[in-house]
Amino acid sequence: MAVSLYDFLPLIKPIIPNVSDIQAVYHLRRALIMFCEDTLLWLKEETGLDVVAGQREYALSPDAGTAVVTVVDAAIGDKRLVAMPEHVLLRSYDAWDAPEADTSSYYFLNQAKAFMLFPTPAEDQAGALTVHYAVKPQYASSDLSVDDYLLDDWGEYLASGAAASLQRQPGKPWTSPQDATGNYQLFRSGIVKARIKSSASFTTARPLVKRPIFTGRGV
């Protein structure tokens, strides 16, 4: 079930009573961006993608209002791919024109956040590629919705992050550097807990599994 960022307001308003809804949601979005970048907890799955012979680059399709942070897992059929930095692959193979393989073994994201396979596949494999990747809100996103467990499980921490950002503003009725420090510490403790949960979800010792997916669609 998807919820709006405005559904977090009952957690923020008791901390910052006089803040407007628009201001609160703006600072919540900033906190959520940091949370997603640091925890990789908001995941999207793309499955059934076609592997095309001679094609190494594949565009990912995050939902409107979201952006790709990084890929956390990928597989072609039953073969799990290994994440490898581009510069390591180029150093190992000397150039991108390395011999094509029947199926790729490695992947990375390029600077444009496109998903790259290496070596370049030599055979078509219809519907064989599955990619799990972490996403975050875009700064300019409006009417963003997220999965309800971000509210249910992490809402208190995210509200504290929004409150800390608001309380750092100078010259506002809610300005309070001391309270901002306390709220930011609570926010960071949530990030630590979420990072542990996220890192335990994907390990090289277990097969690729289907994950809960956040819609990211507008409300």
mmCIF file with all atom_site columns, N, CA and C in Angstrom, residues 31-93:
data_model
loop_
_atom_site.group_PDB
_atom_site.id
_atom_site.type_symbol
_atom_site.label_atom_id
_atom_site.label_alt_id
_atom_site.label_comp_id
_atom_site.label_asym_id
_atom_site.label_entity_id
_atom_site.label_seq_id
_atom_site.pdbx_PDB_ins_code
_atom_site.Cartn_x
_atom_site.Cartn_y
_atom_site.Cartn_z
_atom_site.occupancy
_atom_site.B_iso_or_equiv
_atom_site.pdbx_formal_charge
_atom_site.auth_seq_id
_atom_site.auth_comp_id
_atom_site.auth_asym_id
_atom_site.auth_atom_id
_atom_site.pdbx_PDB_model_num
ATOM 1   N N  . ALA A 1 31 ? 15.100 14.635  4.166   1.00 0.00 ? 31 ALA A N  1
ATOM 2   C CA . ALA A 1 31 ? 15.498 13.567  5.088   1.00 0.00 ? 31 ALA A CA 1
ATOM 3   C C  . ALA A 1 31 ? 15.367 12.198  4.426   1.00 0.00 ? 31 ALA A C  1
ATOM 4   N N  . LEU A 1 32 ? 14.321 12.014  3.645   1.00 0.00 ? 32 LEU A N  1
ATOM 5   C CA . LEU A 1 32 ? 14.097 10.730  2.979   1.00 0.00 ? 32 LEU A CA 1
ATOM 6   C C  . LEU A 1 32 ? 15.168 10.458  1.930   1.00 0.00 ? 32 LEU A C  1
ATOM 7   N N  . ILE A 1 33 ? 15.619 11.492  1.234   1.00 0.00 ? 33 ILE A N  1
ATOM 8   C CA . ILE A 1 33 ? 16.702 11.330  0.264   1.00 0.00 ? 33 ILE A CA 1
ATOM 9   C C  . ILE A 1 33 ? 17.965 10.834  0.970   1.00 0.00 ? 33 ILE A C  1
ATOM 10  N N  . MET A 1 34 ? 18.325 11.476  2.072   1.00 0.00 ? 34 MET A N  1
ATOM 11  C CA . MET A 1 34 ? 19.507 11.043  2.819   1.00 0.00 ? 34 MET A CA 1
ATOM 12  C C  . MET A 1 34 ? 19.329 9.622   3.340   1.00 0.00 ? 34 MET A C  1
ATOM 13  N N  . PHE A 1 35 ? 18.153 9.324   3.855   1.00 0.00 ? 35 PHE A N  1
ATOM 14  C CA . PHE A 1 35 ? 17.846 7.995   4.387   1.00 0.00 ? 35 PHE A CA 1
ATOM 15  C C  . PHE A 1 35 ? 18.019 6.938   3.298   1.00 0.00 ? 35 PHE A C  1
ATOM 16  N N  . CYS A 1 36 ? 17.473 7.201   2.114   1.00 0.00 ? 36 CYS A N  1
ATOM 17  C CA . CYS A 1 36 ? 17.538 6.221   1.025   1.00 0.00 ? 36 CYS A CA 1
ATOM 18  C C  . CYS A 1 36 ? 18.961 6.051   0.511   1.00 0.00 ? 36 CYS A C  1
ATOM 19  N N  . GLU A 1 37 ? 19.705 7.139   0.409   1.00 0.00 ? 37 GLU A N  1
ATOM 20  C CA . GLU A 1 37 ? 21.091 7.051   -0.055  1.00 0.00 ? 37 GLU A CA 1
ATOM 21  C C  . GLU A 1 37 ? 21.950 6.260   0.917   1.00 0.00 ? 37 GLU A C  1
ATOM 22  N N  . ASP A 1 38 ? 21.710 6.437   2.204   1.00 0.00 ? 38 ASP A N  1
ATOM 23  C CA . ASP A 1 38 ? 22.555 5.801   3.213   1.00 0.00 ? 38 ASP A CA 1
ATOM 24  C C  . ASP A 1 38 ? 22.150 4.361   3.528   1.00 0.00 ? 38 ASP A C  1
ATOM 25  N N  . THR A 1 39 ? 20.888 4.000   3.288   1.00 0.00 ? 39 THR A N  1
ATOM 26  C CA . THR A 1 39 ? 20.411 2.679   3.707   1.00 0.00 ? 39 THR A CA 1
ATOM 27  C C  . THR A 1 39 ? 20.138 1.718   2.558   1.00 0.00 ? 39 THR A C  1
ATOM 28  N N  . LEU A 1 40 ? 19.855 2.246   1.353   1.00 0.00 ? 40 LEU A N  1
ATOM 29  C CA . LEU A 1 40 ? 19.464 1.415   0.208   1.00 0.00 ? 40 LEU A CA 1
ATOM 30  C C  . LEU A 1 40 ? 18.249 0.560   0.542   1.00 0.00 ? 40 LEU A C  1
ATOM 31  N N  . LEU A 1 41 ? 17.348 1.110   1.333   1.00 0.00 ? 41 LEU A N  1
ATOM 32  C CA . LEU A 1 41 ? 16.198 0.332   1.799   1.00 0.00 ? 41 LEU A CA 1
ATOM 33  C C  . LEU A 1 41 ? 15.007 0.410   0.842   1.00 0.00 ? 41 LEU A C  1
ATOM 34  N N  . TRP A 1 42 ? 14.919 1.463   0.046   1.00 0.00 ? 42 TRP A N  1
ATOM 35  C CA . TRP A 1 42 ? 13.793 1.618   -0.877  1.00 0.00 ? 42 TRP A CA 1
ATOM 36  C C  . TRP A 1 42 ? 14.209 0.972   -2.196  1.00 0.00 ? 42 TRP A C  1
ATOM 37  N N  . LEU A 1 43 ? 13.613 -0.170  -2.507  1.00 0.00 ? 43 LEU A N  1
ATOM 38  C CA . LEU A 1 43 ? 14.044 -0.976  -3.645  1.00 0.00 ? 43 LEU A CA 1
ATOM 39  C C  . LEU A 1 43 ? 12.994 -1.057  -4.732  1.00 0.00 ? 43 LEU A C  1
ATOM 40  N N  . LYS A 1 44 ? 13.473 -1.196  -5.944  1.00 0.00 ? 44 LYS A N  1
ATOM 41  C CA . LYS A 1 44 ? 12.610 -1.449  -7.100  1.00 0.00 ? 44 LYS A CA 1
ATOM 42  C C  . LYS A 1 44 ? 13.154 -2.672  -7.832  1.00 0.00 ? 44 LYS A C  1
ATOM 43  N N  . GLU A 1 45 ? 12.260 -3.463  -8.377  1.00 0.00 ? 45 GLU A N  1
ATOM 44  C CA . GLU A 1 45 ? 12.647 -4.638  -9.154  1.00 0.00 ? 45 GLU A CA 1
ATOM 45  C C  . GLU A 1 45 ? 12.207 -4.465  -10.600 1.00 0.00 ? 45 GLU A C  1
ATOM 46  N N  . GLU A 1 46 ? 13.104 -4.776  -11.509 1.00 0.00 ? 46 GLU A N  1
ATOM 47  C CA . GLU A 1 46 ? 12.743 -4.912  -12.916 1.00 0.00 ? 46 GLU A CA 1
ATOM 48  C C  . GLU A 1 46 ? 13.112 -6.327  -13.330 1.00 0.00 ? 46 GLU A C  1
ATOM 49  N N  . THR A 1 47 ? 12.128 -7.034  -13.816 1.00 0.00 ? 47 THR A N  1
ATOM 50  C CA . THR A 1 47 ? 12.334 -8.435  -14.147 1.00 0.00 ? 47 THR A CA 1
ATOM 51  C C  . THR A 1 47 ? 11.818 -8.716  -15.552 1.00 0.00 ? 47 THR A C  1
ATOM 52  N N  . GLY A 1 48 ? 12.268 -9.804  -16.138 1.00 0.00 ? 48 GLY A N  1
ATOM 53  C CA . GLY A 1 48 ? 11.826 -10.165 -17.481 1.00 0.00 ? 48 GLY A CA 1
ATOM 54  C C  . GLY A 1 48 ? 12.393 -9.270  -18.563 1.00 0.00 ? 48 GLY A C  1
ATOM 55  N N  . LEU A 1 49 ? 13.550 -8.648  -18.302 1.00 0.00 ? 49 LEU A N  1
ATOM 56  C CA . LEU A 1 49 ? 14.183 -7.794  -19.309 1.00 0.00 ? 49 LEU A CA 1
ATOM 57  C C  . LEU A 1 49 ? 14.926 -8.651  -20.328 1.00 0.00 ? 49 LEU A C  1
ATOM 58  N N  . ASP A 1 50 ? 14.897 -8.235  -21.571 1.00 0.00 ? 50 ASP A N  1
ATOM 59  C CA . ASP A 1 50 ? 15.566 -8.982  -22.629 1.00 0.00 ? 50 ASP A CA 1
ATOM 60  C C  . ASP A 1 50 ? 17.057 -8.642  -22.687 1.00 0.00 ? 50 ASP A C  1
ATOM 61  N N  . VAL A 1 51 ? 17.888 -9.660  -22.700 1.00 0.00 ? 51 VAL A N  1
ATOM 62  C CA . VAL A 1 51 ? 19.309 -9.485  -22.969 1.00 0.00 ? 51 VAL A CA 1
ATOM 63  C C  . VAL A 1 51 ? 19.492 -9.570  -24.483 1.00 0.00 ? 51 VAL A C  1
ATOM 64  N N  . VAL A 1 52 ? 20.147 -8.553  -25.055 1.00 0.00 ? 52 VAL A N  1
ATOM 65  C CA . VAL A 1 52 ? 20.279 -8.459  -26.511 1.00 0.00 ? 52 VAL A CA 1
ATOM 66  C C  . VAL A 1 52 ? 21.739 -8.655  -26.898 1.00 0.00 ? 52 VAL A C  1
ATOM 67  N N  . ALA A 1 53 ? 21.973 -9.532  -27.843 1.00 0.00 ? 53 ALA A N  1
ATOM 68  C CA . ALA A 1 53 ? 23.336 -9.792  -28.306 1.00 0.00 ? 53 ALA A CA 1
ATOM 69  C C  . ALA A 1 53 ? 23.994 -8.502  -28.791 1.00 0.00 ? 53 ALA A C  1
ATOM 70  N N  . GLY A 1 54 ? 25.211 -8.234  -28.313 1.00 0.00 ? 54 GLY A N  1
ATOM 71  C CA . GLY A 1 54 ? 25.950 -7.054  -28.717 1.00 0.00 ? 54 GLY A CA 1
ATOM 72  C C  . GLY A 1 54 ? 25.579 -5.788  -27.971 1.00 0.00 ? 54 GLY A C  1
ATOM 73  N N  . GLN A 1 55 ? 24.629 -5.867  -27.053 1.00 0.00 ? 55 GLN A N  1
ATOM 74  C CA . GLN A 1 55 ? 24.190 -4.680  -26.301 1.00 0.00 ? 55 GLN A CA 1
ATOM 75  C C  . GLN A 1 55 ? 24.664 -4.780  -24.861 1.00 0.00 ? 55 GLN A C  1
ATOM 76  N N  . ARG A 1 56 ? 25.474 -3.815  -24.428 1.00 0.00 ? 56 ARG A N  1
ATOM 77  C CA . ARG A 1 56 ? 25.977 -3.850  -23.058 1.00 0.00 ? 56 ARG A CA 1
ATOM 78  C C  . ARG A 1 56 ? 25.222 -2.909  -22.133 1.00 0.00 ? 56 ARG A C  1
ATOM 79  N N  . GLU A 1 57 ? 24.511 -1.899  -22.692 1.00 0.00 ? 57 GLU A N  1
ATOM 80  C CA . GLU A 1 57 ? 23.855 -0.880  -21.878 1.00 0.00 ? 57 GLU A CA 1
ATOM 81  C C  . GLU A 1 57 ? 22.342 -1.084  -21.850 1.00 0.00 ? 57 GLU A C  1
ATOM 82  N N  . TYR A 1 58 ? 21.756 -1.017  -20.635 1.00 0.00 ? 58 TYR A N  1
ATOM 83  C CA . TYR A 1 58 ? 20.324 -1.209  -20.451 1.00 0.00 ? 58 TYR A CA 1
ATOM 84  C C  . TYR A 1 58 ? 19.791 -0.116  -19.532 1.00 0.00 ? 58 TYR A C  1
ATOM 85  N N  . ALA A 1 59 ? 18.795 0.608   -19.996 1.00 0.00 ? 59 ALA A N  1
ATOM 86  C CA . ALA A 1 59 ? 18.229 1.707   -19.213 1.00 0.00 ? 59 ALA A CA 1
ATOM 87  C C  . ALA A 1 59 ? 17.296 1.159   -18.143 1.00 0.00 ? 59 ALA A C  1
ATOM 88  N N  . LEU A 1 60 ? 17.453 1.648   -16.925 1.00 0.00 ? 60 LEU A N  1
ATOM 89  C CA . LEU A 1 60 ? 16.527 1.321   -15.847 1.00 0.00 ? 60 LEU A CA 1
ATOM 90  C C  . LEU A 1 60 ? 15.385 2.327   -15.852 1.00 0.00 ? 60 LEU A C  1
ATOM 91  N N  . SER A 1 61 ? 14.262 1.943   -15.284 1.00 0.00 ? 61 SER A N  1
ATOM 92  C CA . SER A 1 61 ? 13.044 2.770   -15.348 1.00 0.00 ? 61 SER A CA 1
ATOM 93  C C  . SER A 1 61 ? 12.471 3.025   -13.957 1.00 0.00 ? 61 SER A C  1
ATOM 94  N N  . PRO A 1 62 ? 13.143 3.854   -13.157 1.00 0.00 ? 62 PRO A N  1
ATOM 95  C CA . PRO A 1 62 ? 12.564 4.189   -11.848 1.00 0.00 ? 62 PRO A CA 1
ATOM 96  C C  . PRO A 1 62 ? 11.252 4.934   -12.013 1.00 0.00 ? 62 PRO A C  1
ATOM 97  N N  . ASP A 1 63 ? 10.381 4.824   -11.030 1.00 0.00 ? 63 ASP A N  1
ATOM 98  C CA . ASP A 1 63 ? 9.085  5.474   -11.104 1.00 0.00 ? 63 ASP A CA 1
ATOM 99  C C  . ASP A 1 63 ? 9.230  6.988   -11.097 1.00 0.00 ? 63 ASP A C  1
ATOM 100 N N  . ALA A 1 64 ? 8.209  7.658   -11.583 1.00 0.00 ? 64 ALA A N  1
ATOM 101 C CA . ALA A 1 64 ? 8.214  9.120   -11.646 1.00 0.00 ? 64 ALA A CA 1
ATOM 102 C C  . ALA A 1 64 ? 8.487  9.698   -10.263 1.00 0.00 ? 64 ALA A C  1
ATOM 103 N N  . GLY A 1 65 ? 9.357  10.698  -10.220 1.00 0.00 ? 65 GLY A N  1
ATOM 104 C CA . GLY A 1 65 ? 9.681  11.350  -8.955  1.00 0.00 ? 65 GLY A CA 1
ATOM 105 C C  . GLY A 1 65 ? 10.788 10.676  -8.176  1.00 0.00 ? 65 GLY A C  1
ATOM 106 N N  . THR A 1 66 ? 11.345 9.584   -8.714  1.00 0.00 ? 66 THR A N  1
ATOM 107 C CA . THR A 1 66 ? 12.439 8.883   -8.034  1.00 0.00 ? 66 THR A CA 1
ATOM 108 C C  . THR A 1 66 ? 13.647 8.783   -8.955  1.00 0.00 ? 66 THR A C  1
ATOM 109 N N  . ALA A 1 67 ? 14.801 8.517   -8.358  1.00 0.00 ? 67 ALA A N  1
ATOM 110 C CA . ALA A 1 67 ? 16.043 8.369   -9.109  1.00 0.00 ? 67 ALA A CA 1
ATOM 111 C C  . ALA A 1 67 ? 16.801 7.158   -8.590  1.00 0.00 ? 67 ALA A C  1
ATOM 112 N N  . VAL A 1 68 ? 17.615 6.570   -9.449  1.00 0.00 ? 68 VAL A N  1
ATOM 113 C CA . VAL A 1 68 ? 18.409 5.393   -9.082  1.00 0.00 ? 68 VAL A CA 1
ATOM 114 C C  . VAL A 1 68 ? 19.553 5.812   -8.159  1.00 0.00 ? 68 VAL A C  1
ATOM 115 N N  . VAL A 1 69 ? 19.735 5.057   -7.075  1.00 0.00 ? 69 VAL A N  1
ATOM 116 C CA . VAL A 1 69 ? 20.892 5.242   -6.202  1.00 0.00 ? 69 VAL A CA 1
ATOM 117 C C  . VAL A 1 69 ? 22.002 4.279   -6.639  1.00 0.00 ? 69 VAL A C  1
ATOM 118 N N  . THR A 1 70 ? 21.695 2.990   -6.623  1.00 0.00 ? 70 THR A N  1
ATOM 119 C CA . THR A 1 70 ? 22.655 1.980   -7.057  1.00 0.00 ? 70 THR A CA 1
ATOM 120 C C  . THR A 1 70 ? 21.928 0.664   -7.269  1.00 0.00 ? 70 THR A C  1
ATOM 121 N N  . VAL A 1 71 ? 22.551 -0.244  -7.987  1.00 0.00 ? 71 VAL A N  1
ATOM 122 C CA . VAL A 1 71 ? 22.026 -1.602  -8.145  1.00 0.00 ? 71 VAL A CA 1
ATOM 123 C C  . VAL A 1 71 ? 22.512 -2.442  -6.970  1.00 0.00 ? 71 VAL A C  1
ATOM 124 N N  . VAL A 1 72 ? 21.605 -3.220  -6.382  1.00 0.00 ? 72 VAL A N  1
ATOM 125 C CA . VAL A 1 72 ? 21.985 -4.056  -5.249  1.00 0.00 ? 72 VAL A CA 1
ATOM 126 C C  . VAL A 1 72 ? 22.075 -5.530  -5.617  1.00 0.00 ? 72 VAL A C  1
ATOM 127 N N  . ASP A 1 73 ? 21.469 -5.922  -6.721  1.00 0.00 ? 73 ASP A N  1
ATOM 128 C CA . ASP A 1 73 ? 21.524 -7.326  -7.119  1.00 0.00 ? 73 ASP A CA 1
ATOM 129 C C  . ASP A 1 73 ? 21.055 -7.448  -8.564  1.00 0.00 ? 73 ASP A C  1
ATOM 130 N N  . ALA A 1 74 ? 21.589 -8.428  -9.279  1.00 0.00 ? 74 ALA A N  1
ATOM 131 C CA . ALA A 1 74 ? 21.196 -8.650  -10.664 1.00 0.00 ? 74 ALA A CA 1
ATOM 132 C C  . ALA A 1 74 ? 21.513 -10.086 -11.050 1.00 0.00 ? 74 ALA A C  1
ATOM 133 N N  . ALA A 1 75 ? 20.730 -10.611 -11.992 1.00 0.00 ? 75 ALA A N  1
ATOM 134 C CA . ALA A 1 75 ? 20.945 -11.981 -12.459 1.00 0.00 ? 75 ALA A CA 1
ATOM 135 C C  . ALA A 1 75 ? 20.469 -12.106 -13.893 1.00 0.00 ? 75 ALA A C  1
ATOM 136 N N  . ILE A 1 76 ? 21.112 -13.003 -14.633 1.00 0.00 ? 76 ILE A N  1
ATOM 137 C CA . ILE A 1 76 ? 20.629 -13.420 -15.944 1.00 0.00 ? 76 ILE A CA 1
ATOM 138 C C  . ILE A 1 76 ? 20.220 -14.866 -15.810 1.00 0.00 ? 76 ILE A C  1
ATOM 139 N N  . GLY A 1 77 ? 18.925 -15.097 -15.868 1.00 0.00 ? 77 GLY A N  1
ATOM 140 C CA . GLY A 1 77 ? 18.419 -16.435 -15.591 1.00 0.00 ? 77 GLY A CA 1
ATOM 141 C C  . GLY A 1 77 ? 18.769 -16.830 -14.170 1.00 0.00 ? 77 GLY A C  1
ATOM 142 N N  . ASP A 1 78 ? 19.396 -18.001 -14.012 1.00 0.00 ? 78 ASP A N  1
ATOM 143 C CA . ASP A 1 78 ? 19.804 -18.474 -12.692 1.00 0.00 ? 78 ASP A CA 1
ATOM 144 C C  . ASP A 1 78 ? 21.221 -18.029 -12.322 1.00 0.00 ? 78 ASP A C  1
ATOM 145 N N  . LYS A 1 79 ? 21.865 -17.286 -13.190 1.00 0.00 ? 79 LYS A N  1
ATOM 146 C CA . LYS A 1 79 ? 23.240 -16.861 -12.948 1.00 0.00 ? 79 LYS A CA 1
ATOM 147 C C  . LYS A 1 79 ? 23.270 -15.489 -12.300 1.00 0.00 ? 79 LYS A C  1
ATOM 148 N N  . ARG A 1 80 ? 23.756 -15.446 -11.097 1.00 0.00 ? 80 ARG A N  1
ATOM 149 C CA . ARG A 1 80 ? 23.871 -14.175 -10.385 1.00 0.00 ? 80 ARG A CA 1
ATOM 150 C C  . ARG A 1 80 ? 25.080 -13.414 -10.903 1.00 0.00 ? 80 ARG A C  1
ATOM 151 N N  . LEU A 1 81 ? 24.896 -12.116 -11.187 1.00 0.00 ? 81 LEU A N  1
ATOM 152 C CA . LEU A 1 81 ? 25.978 -11.284 -11.692 1.00 0.00 ? 81 LEU A CA 1
ATOM 153 C C  . LEU A 1 81 ? 26.746 -10.659 -10.535 1.00 0.00 ? 81 LEU A C  1
ATOM 154 N N  . VAL A 1 82 ? 28.003 -10.331 -10.799 1.00 0.00 ? 82 VAL A N  1
ATOM 155 C CA . VAL A 1 82 ? 28.890 -9.763  -9.785  1.00 0.00 ? 82 VAL A CA 1
ATOM 156 C C  . VAL A 1 82 ? 29.085 -8.280  -10.066 1.00 0.00 ? 82 VAL A C  1
ATOM 157 N N  . ALA A 1 83 ? 28.874 -7.448  -9.052  1.00 0.00 ? 83 ALA A N  1
ATOM 158 C CA . ALA A 1 83 ? 29.128 -6.013  -9.189  1.00 0.00 ? 83 ALA A CA 1
ATOM 159 C C  . ALA A 1 83 ? 30.626 -5.766  -9.264  1.00 0.00 ? 83 ALA A C  1
ATOM 160 N N  . MET A 1 84 ? 31.038 -4.916  -10.211 1.00 0.00 ? 84 MET A N  1
ATOM 161 C CA . MET A 1 84 ? 32.457 -4.632  -10.388 1.00 0.00 ? 84 MET A CA 1
ATOM 162 C C  . MET A 1 84 ? 32.604 -3.209  -10.917 1.00 0.00 ? 84 MET A C  1
ATOM 163 N N  . PRO A 1 85 ? 33.444 -2.374  -10.308 1.00 0.00 ? 85 PRO A N  1
ATOM 164 C CA . PRO A 1 85 ? 33.635 -1.014  -10.820 1.00 0.00 ? 85 PRO A CA 1
ATOM 165 C C  . PRO A 1 85 ? 34.145 -1.018  -12.250 1.00 0.00 ? 85 PRO A C  1
ATOM 166 N N  . GLU A 1 86 ? 33.716 -0.024  -13.013 1.00 0.00 ? 86 GLU A N  1
ATOM 167 C CA . GLU A 1 86 ? 34.093 0.041   -14.421 1.00 0.00 ? 86 GLU A CA 1
ATOM 168 C C  . GLU A 1 86 ? 35.608 0.095   -14.601 1.00 0.00 ? 86 GLU A C  1
ATOM 169 N N  . HIS A 1 87 ? 36.292 0.882   -13.764 1.00 0.00 ? 87 HIS A N  1
ATOM 170 C CA . HIS A 1 87 ? 37.732 1.022   -13.961 1.00 0.00 ? 87 HIS A CA 1
ATOM 171 C C  . HIS A 1 87 ? 38.471 -0.297  -13.707 1.00 0.00 ? 87 HIS A C  1
ATOM 172 N N  . VAL A 1 88 ? 37.941 -1.141  -12.833 1.00 0.00 ? 88 VAL A N  1
ATOM 173 C CA . VAL A 1 88 ? 38.566 -2.445  -12.580 1.00 0.00 ? 88 VAL A CA 1
ATOM 174 C C  . VAL A 1 88 ? 38.398 -3.346  -13.797 1.00 0.00 ? 88 VAL A C  1
ATOM 175 N N  . LEU A 1 89 ? 37.197 -3.335  -14.385 1.00 0.00 ? 89 LEU A N  1
ATOM 176 C CA . LEU A 1 89 ? 36.963 -4.144  -15.571 1.00 0.00 ? 89 LEU A CA 1
ATOM 177 C C  . LEU A 1 89 ? 37.834 -3.696  -16.740 1.00 0.00 ? 89 LEU A C  1
ATOM 178 N N  . LEU A 1 90 ? 37.940 -2.403  -16.932 1.00 0.00 ? 90 LEU A N  1
ATOM 179 C CA . LEU A 1 90 ? 38.747 -1.896  -18.041 1.00 0.00 ? 90 LEU A CA 1
ATOM 180 C C  . LEU A 1 90 ? 40.227 -2.204  -17.834 1.00 0.00 ? 90 LEU A C  1
ATOM 181 N N  . ARG A 1 91 ? 40.672 -2.159  -16.588 1.00 0.00 ? 91 ARG A N  1
ATOM 182 C CA . ARG A 1 91 ? 42.065 -2.487  -16.318 1.00 0.00 ? 91 ARG A CA 1
ATOM 183 C C  . ARG A 1 91 ? 42.333 -3.975  -16.556 1.00 0.00 ? 91 ARG A C  1
ATOM 184 N N  . SER A 1 92 ? 41.330 -4.803  -16.251 1.00 0.00 ? 92 SER A N  1
ATOM 185 C CA . SER A 1 92 ? 41.509 -6.245  -16.400 1.00 0.00 ? 92 SER A CA 1
ATOM 186 C C  . SER A 1 92 ? 41.432 -6.691  -17.858 1.00 0.00 ? 92 SER A C  1
ATOM 187 N N  . TYR A 1 93 ? 40.548 -6.008  -18.629 1.00 0.00 ? 93 TYR A N  1
ATOM 188 C CA . TYR A 1 93 ? 40.316 -6.446  -20.002 1.00 0.00 ? 93 TYR A CA 1
ATOM 189 C C  . TYR A 1 93 ? 40.944 -5.519  -21.037 1.00 0.00 ? 93 TYR A C  1
#
